[in-house]
XYZ file of C-alpha atoms in Angstrom:
159
model
C -8.023 -5.347 -16.090
C -8.899 -4.365 -12.477
C -7.992 -5.318 -9.719
C -10.107 -5.600 -6.571
C -10.193 -6.658 -2.668
C -11.925 -8.614 -1.393
C -13.158 -8.676 2.101
C -11.047 -11.203 2.826
C -8.377 -9.315 2.454
C -7.645 -10.808 -0.956
C -7.141 -9.483 -4.508
C -9.148 -11.015 -7.796
C -8.000 -9.521 -11.189
C -11.466 -10.111 -13.916
C -10.984 -9.699 -17.301
C -13.135 -7.669 -18.883
C -13.533 -9.586 -21.672
C -14.777 -12.783 -21.337
C -14.754 -14.688 -17.389
C -11.574 -15.604 -16.699
C -10.801 -14.511 -13.218
C -7.033 -14.747 -11.053
C -7.445 -14.973 -7.139
C -4.446 -13.510 -4.923
C -3.138 -13.377 -2.038
C -1.805 -9.398 -3.198
C -1.386 -7.909 -6.150
C 1.567 -8.229 -6.653
C 1.139 -11.865 -6.508
C -0.862 -12.474 -10.456
C 0.623 -9.213 -11.552
C 1.843 -11.654 -14.424
C -0.430 -13.638 -14.689
C -2.708 -10.888 -15.197
C -0.217 -8.809 -17.688
C -0.824 -12.528 -19.755
C -3.958 -13.006 -20.015
C -3.847 -8.791 -21.518
C -0.841 -9.846 -24.479
C -3.282 -12.598 -25.409
C -6.186 -10.932 -26.010
C -3.842 -8.259 -27.858
C -2.647 -11.104 -29.478
C -6.139 -12.951 -30.564
C -9.409 -11.293 -29.101
C -10.873 -14.866 -29.086
C -8.039 -16.760 -27.637
C -7.045 -17.343 -24.246
C -5.114 -19.746 -23.520
C -4.382 -19.140 -18.988
C -8.234 -19.245 -17.957
C -10.228 -21.180 -15.433
C -13.179 -23.093 -15.529
C -16.349 -21.273 -15.949
C -18.965 -20.095 -17.803
C -17.901 -19.958 -21.460
C -14.561 -22.218 -20.477
C -16.625 -25.075 -19.297
C -15.088 -27.621 -21.305
C -11.490 -26.402 -20.818
C -9.348 -28.385 -17.883
C -7.846 -25.796 -15.135
C -4.226 -26.038 -16.191
C -1.821 -24.793 -13.437
C 0.555 -22.282 -14.902
C 3.599 -21.774 -12.884
C 6.083 -18.446 -12.967
C 9.868 -19.766 -15.059
C 13.296 -17.281 -14.984
C 15.837 -18.420 -17.860
C 19.078 -17.056 -17.563
C 21.845 -17.166 -20.289
C 25.437 -15.503 -19.432
C 27.246 -13.290 -21.991
C 30.239 -14.636 -22.754
C 30.806 -12.722 -25.763
C 30.830 -8.959 -24.172
C 31.208 -7.158 -27.845
C 28.320 -9.285 -29.489
C 25.533 -6.638 -29.851
C 22.354 -6.813 -27.639
C 20.439 -6.960 -30.046
C 22.141 -10.668 -31.347
C 21.675 -11.129 -27.395
C 18.084 -11.030 -26.926
C 17.758 -12.135 -30.009
C 19.243 -15.195 -29.106
C 17.830 -15.896 -25.544
C 13.866 -15.628 -26.962
C 14.737 -18.554 -29.738
C 16.174 -20.588 -26.629
C 13.890 -19.964 -24.293
C 11.126 -23.252 -26.157
C 14.703 -25.811 -25.543
C 15.538 -24.272 -22.188
C 12.151 -24.684 -20.736
C 11.735 -27.832 -21.990
C 14.440 -29.321 -20.513
C 13.039 -28.270 -17.554
C 10.398 -30.818 -18.578
C 7.767 -27.168 -19.142
C 5.804 -25.493 -21.448
C 6.026 -21.734 -21.736
C 2.588 -20.458 -22.077
C 4.013 -16.439 -21.575
C 7.065 -14.585 -22.202
C 7.615 -11.334 -20.889
C 10.984 -9.480 -22.853
C 13.665 -10.443 -22.896
C 16.383 -8.329 -21.421
C 20.114 -7.298 -19.650
C 20.487 -7.410 -16.325
C 23.724 -7.470 -14.657
C 24.718 -10.858 -13.279
C 25.618 -9.939 -9.535
C 21.703 -9.008 -9.394
C 20.120 -12.281 -10.677
C 20.406 -16.087 -8.673
C 21.570 -18.251 -10.856
C 24.432 -15.714 -12.932
C 26.666 -17.818 -12.636
C 29.045 -15.150 -11.733
C 29.057 -13.192 -15.238
C 29.910 -9.833 -15.743
C 26.273 -10.060 -17.689
C 23.508 -12.402 -18.193
C 20.174 -12.011 -20.406
C 16.987 -12.299 -18.581
C 13.532 -13.788 -19.878
C 11.109 -14.044 -17.272
C 8.156 -16.830 -18.325
C 4.820 -17.952 -17.185
C 5.083 -21.708 -18.189
C 3.329 -25.147 -17.977
C 4.717 -28.620 -16.561
C 4.125 -31.040 -19.489
C 2.612 -33.101 -16.893
C -0.449 -30.873 -15.948
C -0.719 -30.175 -20.081
C -1.145 -33.779 -20.633
C -3.218 -34.527 -17.200
C -5.737 -31.323 -18.884
C -5.496 -32.673 -22.700
C -6.347 -36.173 -21.350
C -9.425 -34.764 -18.782
C -11.187 -32.297 -21.497
C -10.603 -36.102 -24.148
C -12.893 -37.189 -21.050
C -16.130 -36.061 -21.661
C -15.408 -36.031 -25.149
C -14.911 -39.919 -26.194
C -17.786 -40.772 -23.612
C -19.960 -38.979 -26.031
C -18.560 -40.451 -28.762
C -19.155 -43.895 -27.376
C -22.848 -43.114 -26.176
C -23.660 -41.486 -30.042
C -21.697 -44.671 -30.490
C -24.577 -47.325 -28.928
């Protein structure tokens, strides 16, 4: 997905397959969003979950997307790495839910030294998953905003 620098010094990513765009101050700022959008096309070519309103997405309400990092300390150094990664991936939605967040895209779980990860609580080894999330309140507001025009059209059609 091309990211180009604009005349004002900011950058803009533009999807070649749909009208999705993502502005940013510099490329690294939007890198996770761009990769999430690319992955969504790979998973389901017709599905574009992170979109901005525009041509082809008129009915989509814009919902802010945020970065979220979940960290699990490894208590059992004898546990199999694949088991730790699988458990963290299965727990991600619950962790995000406790923060009133909904996961829209999750990166792969990784084992990292605890000293390199803020929030590790002194653990020698941690599992980390970086994800894109939406606040549940924002999702509910967007759903209400999208439903309002449909309800108005239904009332108008009913007479």
